[in-house]
Coordinates of C-alpha atoms in Angstrom, one line a residue:
M426 CA 134.0 -45.5 -11.5
R427 CA 134.8 -44.6 -15.2
S428 CA 135.5 -41.3 -14.2
F429 CA 137.9 -42.2 -11.7
L430 CA 139.9 -44.3 -14.1
L431 CA 139.8 -41.6 -16.6
L432 CA 141.1 -39.3 -13.9
A433 CA 143.9 -41.5 -13.0
A434 CA 145.2 -42.3 -16.5
F435 CA 145.0 -38.4 -16.7
C436 CA 147.6 -38.1 -14.0
L437 CA 149.6 -40.8 -15.5
T438 CA 149.9 -39.3 -18.5
F439 CA 150.2 -35.9 -17.4
P440 CA 152.4 -35.9 -14.5
V441 CA 152.3 -32.8 -11.7
A442 CA 154.5 -30.1 -12.6
A443 CA 157.7 -29.2 -11.0
R444 CA 157.0 -26.6 -8.1
T445 CA 159.7 -23.9 -6.9
L446 CA 159.7 -23.9 -2.8
H447 CA 161.2 -20.7 -1.7
V448 CA 162.8 -20.5 2.3
A449 CA 163.5 -17.3 3.7
P450 CA 164.3 -15.9 6.9
Q451 CA 161.0 -13.5 6.5
E452 CA 158.4 -13.6 4.8
L453 CA 158.6 -13.1 0.9
K454 CA 155.5 -10.9 -0.4
N455 CA 155.4 -12.0 -3.7
V456 CA 155.5 -16.1 -2.9
P457 CA 152.3 -18.0 -2.0
A458 CA 152.2 -18.9 1.7
A459 CA 152.1 -22.7 0.7
A460 CA 155.3 -22.3 -1.1
Q461 CA 157.1 -20.4 1.8
F462 CA 159.3 -22.2 4.5
R463 CA 161.9 -20.5 6.9
T464 CA 163.9 -23.2 7.3
I465 CA 165.8 -25.3 4.6
N466 CA 165.2 -28.4 6.4
D467 CA 161.4 -28.1 6.4
A468 CA 161.4 -27.6 2.7
A469 CA 163.4 -30.4 2.2
K470 CA 160.8 -32.5 4.1
V471 CA 158.2 -31.9 1.4
A472 CA 160.4 -31.4 -1.7
L473 CA 159.8 -33.9 -4.7
A474 CA 161.9 -35.2 -7.7
G475 CA 161.8 -32.0 -10.3
D476 CA 161.3 -29.4 -7.6
V477 CA 163.4 -26.5 -7.0
V478 CA 164.2 -25.7 -3.5
S479 CA 164.8 -21.8 -4.0
I480 CA 167.1 -20.4 -0.6
H481 CA 167.1 -16.8 -0.3
A482 CA 169.9 -14.6 1.5
G483 CA 170.5 -15.3 5.1
T484 CA 172.5 -17.5 7.7
Y485 CA 170.8 -20.6 8.3
R486 CA 171.8 -22.3 11.5
E487 CA 170.3 -25.9 11.0
T488 CA 171.4 -29.3 9.8
V489 CA 169.9 -30.3 6.6
T490 CA 168.9 -33.5 6.0
I491 CA 167.5 -34.7 2.4
E492 CA 166.2 -38.0 2.0
T493 CA 164.3 -37.9 -0.8
S494 CA 165.5 -38.7 -4.4
G495 CA 165.3 -37.1 -7.6
T496 CA 166.0 -38.9 -10.8
K497 CA 168.7 -38.5 -13.2
D498 CA 166.2 -36.4 -15.8
K499 CA 164.4 -34.7 -12.7
P500 CA 166.8 -34.1 -10.2
L501 CA 165.9 -32.5 -6.9
R502 CA 167.5 -29.3 -6.6
F503 CA 168.3 -27.0 -3.7
E504 CA 169.9 -23.9 -4.7
A505 CA 170.9 -20.3 -3.7
A506 CA 168.3 -17.7 -4.8
N507 CA 169.8 -15.5 -8.2
A508 CA 172.5 -13.3 -6.8
E509 CA 171.3 -13.8 -3.2
S510 CA 174.2 -14.8 -0.3
V511 CA 173.2 -18.2 1.2
I512 CA 175.4 -19.5 4.9
V513 CA 174.7 -22.7 6.0
T514 CA 176.5 -22.7 9.2
G515 CA 177.2 -24.9 12.5
A516 CA 177.7 -21.9 14.7
D517 CA 175.0 -20.0 16.7
R518 CA 175.6 -16.7 18.3
I519 CA 176.4 -16.6 21.7
L520 CA 174.2 -14.2 24.3
G521 CA 174.3 -13.8 28.1
W522 CA 178.0 -12.8 28.5
Q523 CA 179.0 -11.8 31.8
K524 CA 182.4 -10.6 33.3
A525 CA 184.4 -13.7 34.7
D526 CA 186.1 -11.3 37.1
V527 CA 184.8 -8.1 37.8
A528 CA 187.6 -6.9 39.9
S529 CA 190.1 -8.0 36.7
P530 CA 191.1 -5.3 34.3
D531 CA 191.1 -8.6 31.5
N532 CA 188.0 -8.6 29.7
I533 CA 187.5 -12.3 30.1
F534 CA 183.9 -13.0 29.6
V535 CA 181.6 -16.7 30.6
V536 CA 178.8 -18.0 29.5
D537 CA 176.7 -20.9 29.9
W538 CA 177.9 -23.9 27.8
P539 CA 175.7 -27.2 27.7
H540 CA 177.7 -28.5 24.6
R541 CA 180.2 -31.6 24.7
F542 CA 181.4 -33.1 21.5
L543 CA 183.1 -36.4 20.9
T544 CA 181.4 -38.1 24.3
W545 CA 182.7 -41.4 23.3
S546 CA 186.3 -40.6 23.7
Q547 CA 187.4 -40.5 27.1
T548 CA 189.9 -37.6 26.4
G549 CA 187.2 -35.4 24.4
T550 CA 189.3 -35.8 21.6
H551 CA 189.8 -38.0 18.3
P552 CA 192.6 -39.0 18.2
G553 CA 193.2 -39.6 21.7
D554 CA 196.8 -38.9 22.0
D555 CA 198.8 -36.6 23.5
Y556 CA 200.0 -34.7 20.2
H557 CA 195.8 -34.3 19.4
A558 CA 195.1 -33.2 23.1
L559 CA 194.3 -30.0 21.6
I560 CA 194.1 -30.2 18.1
G561 CA 191.6 -33.4 18.3
R562 CA 188.8 -31.0 20.0
A563 CA 185.8 -29.9 18.3
E564 CA 184.9 -26.8 19.7
Q565 CA 185.2 -23.4 17.7
V566 CA 184.6 -19.9 18.7
F567 CA 184.8 -16.8 16.2
A568 CA 184.7 -13.2 17.3
D569 CA 183.3 -11.0 14.2
N570 CA 184.3 -13.9 11.9
Y571 CA 188.0 -14.1 13.3
P572 CA 188.7 -17.5 14.8
L573 CA 190.0 -17.5 18.8
L574 CA 192.4 -19.7 19.6
Q575 CA 191.6 -22.7 22.0
V576 CA 193.3 -23.4 25.4
L577 CA 193.1 -26.4 27.8
K578 CA 192.9 -24.5 31.0
R579 CA 191.2 -21.3 32.3
Q580 CA 194.8 -20.0 33.6
Q581 CA 196.1 -20.0 30.3
L582 CA 193.3 -17.8 28.9
A583 CA 195.0 -14.7 26.9
R584 CA 193.9 -12.4 24.3
G585 CA 192.6 -14.0 21.2
T586 CA 191.6 -17.4 22.9
F587 CA 188.8 -19.3 24.4
F588 CA 188.4 -22.3 26.9
A589 CA 185.6 -24.7 26.9
D590 CA 185.1 -26.0 30.5
V591 CA 182.7 -29.1 29.8
D592 CA 183.1 -30.4 33.4
S593 CA 181.2 -26.9 35.1
K594 CA 179.3 -26.4 31.4
K595 CA 181.0 -23.1 31.0
L596 CA 182.5 -20.9 28.1
Y597 CA 185.4 -18.5 28.7
V598 CA 186.3 -16.1 25.6
W599 CA 188.8 -13.4 25.9
T600 CA 188.7 -11.6 22.3
N601 CA 191.7 -10.1 20.3
N602 CA 191.1 -6.4 20.7
G603 CA 189.9 -7.2 24.6
A604 CA 186.2 -6.0 23.8
K605 CA 183.4 -6.0 26.4
L606 CA 180.6 -8.7 25.7
D607 CA 178.5 -7.7 28.1
D608 CA 177.6 -4.3 26.2
D609 CA 174.5 -4.0 24.2
P610 CA 174.6 -6.6 21.5
N611 CA 173.8 -4.2 18.6
W612 CA 177.4 -2.8 19.5
A613 CA 179.3 -5.6 21.2
P614 CA 181.6 -8.0 19.2
K615 CA 179.5 -11.2 17.3
V616 CA 180.6 -14.0 19.3
E617 CA 179.7 -17.1 17.4
A618 CA 180.5 -20.8 18.6
S619 CA 180.1 -24.1 16.8
T620 CA 177.1 -25.9 18.2
R621 CA 176.6 -28.5 15.4
N622 CA 178.9 -31.1 13.7
L623 CA 176.8 -31.7 10.8
L624 CA 175.3 -29.1 8.3
W625 CA 174.4 -30.9 5.1
D626 CA 173.1 -34.6 4.8
V627 CA 172.4 -36.0 1.4
K628 CA 170.9 -39.4 1.5
G629 CA 168.7 -39.0 -1.8
E630 CA 170.0 -39.7 -5.2
Y631 CA 170.1 -37.0 -7.9
V632 CA 170.1 -34.1 -5.6
V633 CA 171.9 -30.8 -6.7
T634 CA 173.1 -28.4 -4.1
R635 CA 174.3 -25.2 -5.8
G636 CA 175.5 -21.7 -4.5
V637 CA 175.8 -22.5 -0.7
R638 CA 178.5 -21.5 1.8
F639 CA 179.0 -24.3 4.3
R640 CA 181.0 -23.2 7.4
Y641 CA 181.9 -23.8 11.2
A642 CA 180.9 -27.1 11.7
A643 CA 182.2 -28.7 15.1
N644 CA 182.9 -31.9 13.4
Q645 CA 185.2 -34.4 14.5
A646 CA 188.4 -35.6 13.0
Q647 CA 187.5 -37.9 10.0
S648 CA 184.0 -36.9 9.5
A649 CA 182.6 -34.2 7.0
A650 CA 180.4 -31.2 7.6
A651 CA 178.5 -31.8 4.4
Q652 CA 178.2 -35.4 3.2
F653 CA 176.9 -36.5 0.1
K654 CA 175.8 -40.3 -0.1
G655 CA 173.5 -40.2 -2.9
R656 CA 174.4 -41.6 -6.8
G657 CA 174.4 -38.9 -9.1
D658 CA 174.2 -36.2 -6.5
E659 CA 175.7 -32.7 -7.9
I660 CA 177.6 -30.3 -5.9
I661 CA 178.1 -26.9 -8.0
E662 CA 179.6 -23.5 -6.6
C663 CA 179.8 -24.5 -3.3
V664 CA 182.2 -23.1 -0.9
F665 CA 183.3 -25.4 2.3
E666 CA 185.4 -23.5 5.0
R667 CA 186.6 -23.1 8.2
T668 CA 185.1 -26.5 9.6
N669 CA 187.0 -27.9 12.4
S670 CA 187.5 -31.2 10.3
S671 CA 186.8 -32.0 6.8
G672 CA 184.5 -29.5 4.4
A673 CA 182.8 -32.1 2.4
A674 CA 182.8 -35.9 1.9
F675 CA 181.7 -37.7 -1.4
L676 CA 180.2 -41.3 -0.7
A677 CA 178.5 -42.6 -3.7
P678 CA 179.2 -43.2 -7.4
D679 CA 178.8 -40.8 -10.3
Q680 CA 178.7 -37.4 -8.3
I681 CA 179.7 -34.5 -9.7
V682 CA 181.7 -31.4 -8.1
R683 CA 182.1 -28.4 -10.0
N684 CA 183.4 -25.1 -9.4
C685 CA 183.4 -25.2 -5.6
T686 CA 186.0 -24.3 -3.3
F687 CA 187.3 -26.1 0.0
Q688 CA 189.5 -23.8 1.7
D689 CA 190.8 -23.3 5.6
N690 CA 189.5 -26.3 6.8
G691 CA 190.7 -27.8 10.1
Q692 CA 191.8 -31.3 8.7
L693 CA 190.9 -31.9 5.2
G694 CA 189.4 -29.9 2.5
F695 CA 187.3 -32.9 1.9
G696 CA 187.0 -36.7 1.5
A697 CA 186.0 -39.5 -0.8
N698 CA 185.2 -43.1 -0.4
H699 CA 183.3 -45.5 -2.7
A700 CA 182.9 -42.3 -4.7
H701 CA 183.3 -44.0 -8.6
N702 CA 183.4 -41.6 -11.4
L703 CA 183.6 -38.9 -9.5
M704 CA 184.0 -35.8 -11.8
F705 CA 185.7 -33.2 -9.8
S706 CA 186.4 -30.4 -12.0
E707 CA 187.3 -26.5 -12.0
C708 CA 187.6 -26.6 -8.3
L709 CA 189.9 -24.6 -5.7
V710 CA 191.5 -26.8 -2.6
R711 CA 193.4 -24.6 -0.6
N712 CA 194.8 -24.3 2.8
N713 CA 193.4 -26.9 4.8
N714 CA 194.5 -28.6 7.8
V715 CA 194.8 -25.3 9.6
K716 CA 194.8 -27.0 13.1
N717 CA 197.8 -28.9 12.1
F718 CA 196.3 -32.8 12.4
S719 CA 198.8 -35.6 11.9
R720 CA 200.0 -35.7 8.2
G721 CA 200.9 -39.1 8.7
W722 CA 197.2 -40.1 9.5
E723 CA 195.0 -37.6 7.5
A724 CA 195.6 -34.4 6.8
G725 CA 195.8 -31.8 3.5
G726 CA 193.9 -31.1 0.8
D727 CA 191.6 -34.2 1.0
K728 CA 192.0 -38.1 1.2
I729 CA 190.2 -40.5 -1.3
A730 CA 189.8 -44.3 -0.7
F731 CA 188.4 -47.2 -2.2
T732 CA 187.4 -45.1 -5.5
R733 CA 187.6 -46.3 -8.9
G734 CA 187.6 -44.1 -12.3
A735 CA 187.5 -40.8 -10.6
I736 CA 188.6 -37.7 -12.4
F737 CA 189.9 -34.6 -11.1
E738 CA 190.4 -32.0 -14.0
R739 CA 191.1 -28.2 -14.3
S740 CA 191.4 -27.8 -10.7
R741 CA 193.7 -25.8 -8.3
F742 CA 195.4 -27.6 -5.2
L743 CA 197.3 -24.9 -3.5
E744 CA 199.2 -24.3 -0.3
N745 CA 197.4 -27.2 1.8
R746 CA 199.5 -28.2 5.0
G747 CA 199.8 -31.8 4.2
N748 CA 199.5 -33.3 0.5
G749 CA 197.9 -31.7 -2.1
I750 CA 196.0 -34.8 -3.5
W751 CA 196.0 -37.8 -1.5
F752 CA 195.0 -41.2 -2.9
D753 CA 195.0 -43.5 0.0
I754 CA 194.3 -47.5 0.0
G755 CA 192.5 -49.2 -2.8
N756 CA 191.9 -46.9 -5.3
E757 CA 191.7 -47.8 -9.2
D758 CA 191.9 -46.0 -12.3
N759 CA 191.8 -42.5 -11.4
T760 CA 192.9 -39.6 -13.4
V761 CA 194.6 -36.3 -12.7
S762 CA 194.4 -33.9 -15.3
H763 CA 195.2 -30.2 -16.5
C764 CA 195.8 -29.1 -12.9
L765 CA 197.7 -26.8 -10.9
I766 CA 199.1 -28.1 -7.7
A767 CA 201.4 -25.6 -6.1
D768 CA 202.9 -25.0 -2.3
N769 CA 201.3 -28.0 -0.9
E770 CA 203.7 -28.6 2.2
D771 CA 204.1 -32.5 1.5
A772 CA 203.6 -34.2 -2.0
G773 CA 201.3 -32.6 -4.6
I774 CA 199.7 -35.7 -5.7
F775 CA 200.6 -38.7 -3.1
Y776 CA 199.2 -42.2 -4.6
E777 CA 199.5 -44.7 -1.8
I778 CA 198.7 -48.6 -1.9
S779 CA 196.5 -47.9 -5.0
Y780 CA 196.3 -48.8 -8.5
G781 CA 196.4 -47.4 -11.9
L782 CA 196.9 -43.7 -11.7
K783 CA 197.1 -41.4 -14.9
A784 CA 198.7 -38.0 -13.9
T785 CA 198.6 -36.0 -17.1
D786 CA 199.1 -32.4 -18.4
N787 CA 199.3 -31.0 -14.9
V788 CA 201.5 -28.3 -13.6
I789 CA 203.1 -29.2 -10.5
L790 CA 205.2 -26.7 -8.5
G791 CA 206.9 -26.4 -5.4
N792 CA 205.6 -29.1 -3.4
G793 CA 207.2 -31.0 -0.4
L794 CA 209.5 -28.1 0.4
Q795 CA 208.2 -27.5 4.0
S796 CA 207.4 -31.0 4.9
G797 CA 208.7 -32.3 8.5
P798 CA 210.6 -35.6 9.4
G799 CA 209.2 -38.7 8.5
A800 CA 208.0 -37.7 5.2
W801 CA 210.4 -39.7 3.4
G802 CA 209.4 -40.5 -0.3
A803 CA 206.0 -38.4 0.3
A804 CA 207.5 -35.1 -0.5
A805 CA 207.8 -35.2 -4.3
G806 CA 205.7 -33.5 -7.0
I807 CA 204.4 -36.7 -7.9
A808 CA 204.8 -39.7 -5.2
L809 CA 203.9 -43.0 -6.0
S810 CA 203.9 -45.1 -2.9
S811 CA 203.5 -49.1 -3.7
S812 CA 201.2 -48.2 -6.2
P813 CA 201.1 -50.0 -9.5
G814 CA 200.1 -49.4 -13.2
C815 CA 200.5 -45.8 -13.1
L816 CA 201.0 -43.6 -16.3
I817 CA 202.8 -40.3 -15.7
E818 CA 203.0 -38.2 -18.9
H819 CA 203.0 -34.5 -20.2
N820 CA 203.3 -32.9 -17.1
L821 CA 205.9 -29.8 -15.6
L822 CA 207.3 -31.0 -12.1
I823 CA 209.3 -27.8 -11.2
G824 CA 210.8 -26.4 -8.3
N825 CA 209.4 -29.4 -5.8
K826 CA 211.5 -31.2 -2.9
E827 CA 211.7 -33.8 -5.7
G828 CA 210.1 -34.5 -9.2
L829 CA 209.0 -37.7 -9.1
A830 CA 209.3 -40.1 -6.2
F831 CA 208.8 -43.7 -5.8
R832 CA 208.2 -45.0 -2.3
E833 CA 208.2 -48.5 -1.5
Q834 CA 207.5 -50.5 1.7
K835 CA 205.9 -54.2 2.5
R836 CA 202.5 -52.8 1.9
T837 CA 199.0 -54.8 1.5
T838 CA 195.6 -53.3 0.3
P839 CA 191.9 -54.5 0.2
K840 CA 190.2 -54.5 -3.1
I841 CA 186.9 -52.5 -3.9
D842 CA 185.1 -55.6 -5.1
D843 CA 186.9 -58.0 -2.5
P844 CA 184.1 -60.0 -0.4
K845 CA 184.3 -59.6 3.2
G846 CA 187.0 -61.3 4.7
T847 CA 189.2 -61.6 1.8
P848 CA 193.1 -61.2 2.8
E849 CA 194.7 -58.2 1.5
H850 CA 196.8 -58.0 -1.4
P851 CA 200.4 -57.3 -1.6
V852 CA 200.8 -54.2 -3.7
W853 CA 203.9 -52.6 -4.8
N854 CA 205.6 -50.3 -7.7
H855 CA 205.7 -51.9 -10.9
D856 CA 204.2 -51.5 -14.7
T857 CA 204.7 -48.0 -14.4
T858 CA 205.5 -45.5 -17.4
V859 CA 206.9 -41.9 -16.9
R860 CA 206.9 -40.3 -20.5
N861 CA 207.2 -37.0 -22.0
N862 CA 207.4 -35.1 -18.6
T863 CA 209.7 -32.1 -18.0
L864 CA 211.2 -32.4 -14.7
A865 CA 213.3 -29.3 -14.0
Y866 CA 215.0 -27.9 -11.3
N867 CA 213.6 -29.7 -8.3
R868 CA 215.7 -29.3 -5.2
D869 CA 216.9 -32.7 -4.1
A870 CA 216.2 -34.7 -7.3
Q871 CA 214.5 -35.0 -10.3
V872 CA 213.8 -38.7 -9.6
W873 CA 214.3 -40.5 -6.3
G874 CA 213.2 -44.0 -5.8
W875 CA 212.7 -44.4 -2.1
F876 CA 212.8 -48.3 -2.0
D877 CA 212.8 -49.0 1.8
V878 CA 212.8 -53.1 1.4
N879 CA 215.5 -55.5 1.6
D880 CA 214.9 -57.4 -1.2
E881 CA 216.6 -55.1 -3.4
R882 CA 214.0 -55.1 -6.1
H883 CA 214.6 -51.7 -7.3
W884 CA 218.2 -53.0 -8.4
P885 CA 218.7 -55.1 -11.6
S886 CA 219.3 -58.4 -11.3
V887 CA 223.3 -58.1 -11.9
M888 CA 223.6 -55.4 -9.3
Q889 CA 221.7 -57.2 -6.4
E890 CA 224.2 -57.9 -3.6
H891 CA 221.8 -60.7 -1.9
K892 CA 219.7 -63.4 -3.6
P893 CA 216.0 -62.1 -2.9
E894 CA 214.6 -65.2 -4.6
N895 CA 216.0 -67.4 -1.3
T896 CA 213.6 -65.6 0.7
K897 CA 210.0 -66.7 1.3
A898 CA 208.4 -63.2 1.3
A899 CA 210.1 -62.5 -2.3
Q900 CA 208.8 -65.8 -3.5
D901 CA 205.4 -64.9 -2.3
I902 CA 205.2 -61.4 -3.7
A903 CA 206.7 -62.8 -6.8
K904 CA 204.4 -65.5 -7.1
E905 CA 201.6 -62.9 -6.6
Y906 CA 203.5 -60.8 -9.7
G907 CA 203.9 -63.8 -11.6
A908 CA 207.4 -63.8 -12.3
K909 CA 209.1 -67.3 -13.2
D910 CA 212.5 -69.0 -14.2
D911 CA 212.3 -71.3 -17.4
K912 CA 211.4 -74.5 -14.9
G913 CA 208.2 -72.3 -13.9
Q914 CA 209.2 -71.4 -10.2
P915 CA 208.7 -67.9 -8.8
L916 CA 211.8 -65.7 -9.3
G917 CA 212.8 -62.8 -6.8
L918 CA 211.8 -59.4 -7.9
S919 CA 214.3 -56.9 -10.0
L920 CA 214.2 -53.9 -11.7
E921 CA 213.8 -55.9 -14.6
T922 CA 210.3 -57.7 -13.3
L923 CA 209.2 -54.3 -12.2
N924 CA 208.8 -52.7 -15.8
F925 CA 209.5 -49.4 -15.2
K926 CA 209.4 -47.0 -18.4
F927 CA 210.9 -44.0 -18.4
E928 CA 210.8 -42.3 -22.0
N929 CA 211.7 -38.9 -23.8
N930 CA 211.6 -37.0 -20.5
L931 CA 213.3 -33.5 -20.7
Y932 CA 215.5 -32.9 -17.3
A933 CA 217.2 -29.5 -16.1
A934 CA 219.1 -29.1 -13.0
H935 CA 221.2 -26.6 -11.4
D936 CA 224.6 -27.5 -10.4
N937 CA 223.6 -28.5 -6.9
Q938 CA 220.5 -30.4 -7.8
G939 CA 220.4 -34.3 -8.2
V940 CA 219.3 -35.9 -11.7
F941 CA 218.6 -39.4 -10.4
N942 CA 218.8 -41.1 -6.6
W943 CA 218.1 -44.7 -6.6
G944 CA 217.9 -46.3 -2.9
T945 CA 217.0 -44.5 0.4
S946 CA 219.6 -42.6 2.1
W947 CA 219.8 -44.8 5.0
K948 CA 220.2 -47.9 3.0
R949 CA 222.5 -48.7 -0.2
N950 CA 221.6 -45.7 -2.5
K951 CA 223.3 -44.2 -5.8
K952 CA 223.2 -40.8 -7.3
Y953 CA 223.2 -40.6 -11.0
E954 CA 224.7 -36.9 -12.3
N955 CA 223.7 -37.8 -16.0
L956 CA 221.2 -39.9 -17.9
D957 CA 223.8 -42.1 -19.4
A958 CA 224.8 -43.7 -16.1
V959 CA 220.9 -44.1 -15.7
R960 CA 220.9 -45.8 -19.2
A961 CA 223.7 -47.8 -18.5
E962 CA 223.0 -49.5 -15.2
L963 CA 219.4 -49.0 -14.7
K964 CA 218.2 -49.2 -18.3
L965 CA 216.0 -46.3 -18.0
E966 CA 215.3 -43.1 -19.8
Q967 CA 215.3 -44.3 -23.2
G968 CA 215.1 -41.1 -25.4
S969 CA 215.1 -38.7 -22.4
I970 CA 217.7 -35.7 -22.7
V971 CA 219.0 -33.2 -20.0
E972 CA 219.3 -29.7 -21.4
P973 CA 218.3 -26.4 -19.8
F974 CA 214.8 -25.4 -19.9
D975 CA 214.1 -21.9 -20.2
F976 CA 210.8 -19.8 -19.6
P977 CA 209.9 -16.3 -18.6
D978 CA 208.9 -16.3 -14.7
Y979 CA 208.2 -19.2 -12.2
L980 CA 206.6 -17.1 -9.7
T981 CA 204.1 -15.6 -11.8
R982 CA 203.7 -19.1 -13.3
N983 CA 204.5 -18.0 -16.9
F984 CA 206.1 -21.1 -18.7
V985 CA 205.5 -19.9 -22.3
V986 CA 208.6 -21.2 -24.1
P987 CA 210.0 -20.4 -27.6
A988 CA 209.0 -22.7 -30.3
G989 CA 212.6 -24.3 -30.4
S990 CA 212.5 -25.3 -26.7
P991 CA 213.1 -29.0 -26.2
V992 CA 210.0 -29.1 -24.5
F993 CA 208.4 -29.6 -27.7
R994 CA 210.9 -32.0 -29.1
Q995 CA 210.2 -34.3 -26.1
H996 CA 206.5 -33.6 -26.3
A997 CA 207.0 -33.0 -22.6
Y998 CA 204.6 -30.4 -22.3
P999 CA 200.7 -30.3 -21.0
R1000 CA 198.4 -30.5 -23.9
G1001 CA 195.7 -27.8 -23.2
P1002 CA 195.3 -25.0 -20.5
V1003 CA 195.9 -25.5 -16.7
P1004 CA 194.5 -22.9 -14.6
D1005 CA 196.5 -20.0 -13.2
V1006 CA 199.2 -20.8 -15.4
E1007 CA 200.6 -19.2 -18.8
L1008 CA 201.5 -21.7 -21.2
G1009 CA 202.0 -21.7 -25.2
V1010 CA 204.6 -20.8 -27.8
L1011 CA 206.4 -17.3 -27.2
E1012 CA 205.6 -15.2 -30.4

């Protein structure tokens, strides 16, 4: 008995050393058999806190579920072996092809197809409307890693397309080059089709995922191919690409995402929900929403909801088909700093029905220029949509459709800490500071206030043509805001009560570009050609100036400027480096 107690005490004092478990498709000669696994999921079942799961080169066709947690001091690590390429894919290689019509000169081939996605949907799509009749499906087919286009009827097949006949359980394919798929598999094109909707499901806390490339998931809209649900999870040097919907989702506090790439995904690069204190650093988010999901619903670089205290820094958000960074509903006190946000088809940053954005030291270029109808007020370098308490400073906003936009409608939002059943809160633009920014050569206006409200809150009280304090809706929102007259009664809102501060900005515009537009284009509006008029009527833009902003080359993102540039006098310049941008003083 005494010996047992001594042994137990020894084990408590000297814990078992962390192990390295190896995953490889073939046997590893220099690794003990007990430490070898053929699938990542098998290794995940036995891995413990502090262990390292070293994944060797290969294509892993599996769904990995990680339920075990690490600790802050001893995380559980899953990482690619040194200098080895690791791919986790939702696609399987498809063999057994037969020519669909032997007599036809067209090389259309058919194979059994038992897979049926979105079984809960009557249309097999999500959403189920006509716009998404094709877009909302989840099938994907690739020939030698080139995606084929999907059609909805066999009669529509042409080169470079496929048709998934879910009723007869057949898959029809006609490759781009018309290749024969029934030839020797060693020589025929490699045809892969997505069969799994989820690739990586991290349920444990303090789990590190490093160096893995995720692709080809058959995930439905609003679902991620890789899900990270544990506090303190880290995702480092990973790639999320060519998934049917969203590449990844961050769903717990204190997570770190560093040096990752999110590209060419069908709907979103990534999503985040309740991801408080997320640190998102040195990442690339590029060319997402390739399937053209509705941009007013959920599409583009990303979508973040109910998240507090997240930091997006030193990252690039480029050429997304939608917004570059989209915060939508109930977010609080998030920061975007030292990022390059360029050439996204809608807004660079869209902060919607949320609180307290801090956007500082970013370079924001060429956003909103390819947006379609319906994107009013959401096609600027930065668009603040019914979102109070924001700070916008030290940004370069150049060559966008609009530099900075306010978008206002009657909106409400839940708050993160509200008990279930709490009524939503009115939310609108107020208490926002815009200072020390350069807003230059934005096509339609440097600033545009898109206020689609009838209470005229965006006009100074002396310019209001109606008395909004006489409407119950105005009184309700004013009561929430706290504005009262000398008798303690709620006041209707006006530009004075909104408490906007525009200070020490630098403006530059070509002859045909607006400086300040105030009001929507379909209601009362006014264009201000100079800041004197803005100061006189709107009482905004104290200390701001209009002067030419000269720099070497927009196309190469060279914004190195002479020491005497007005950006330095206005302190309207990023403080520190921004990726892929040349900044500094011209010598």
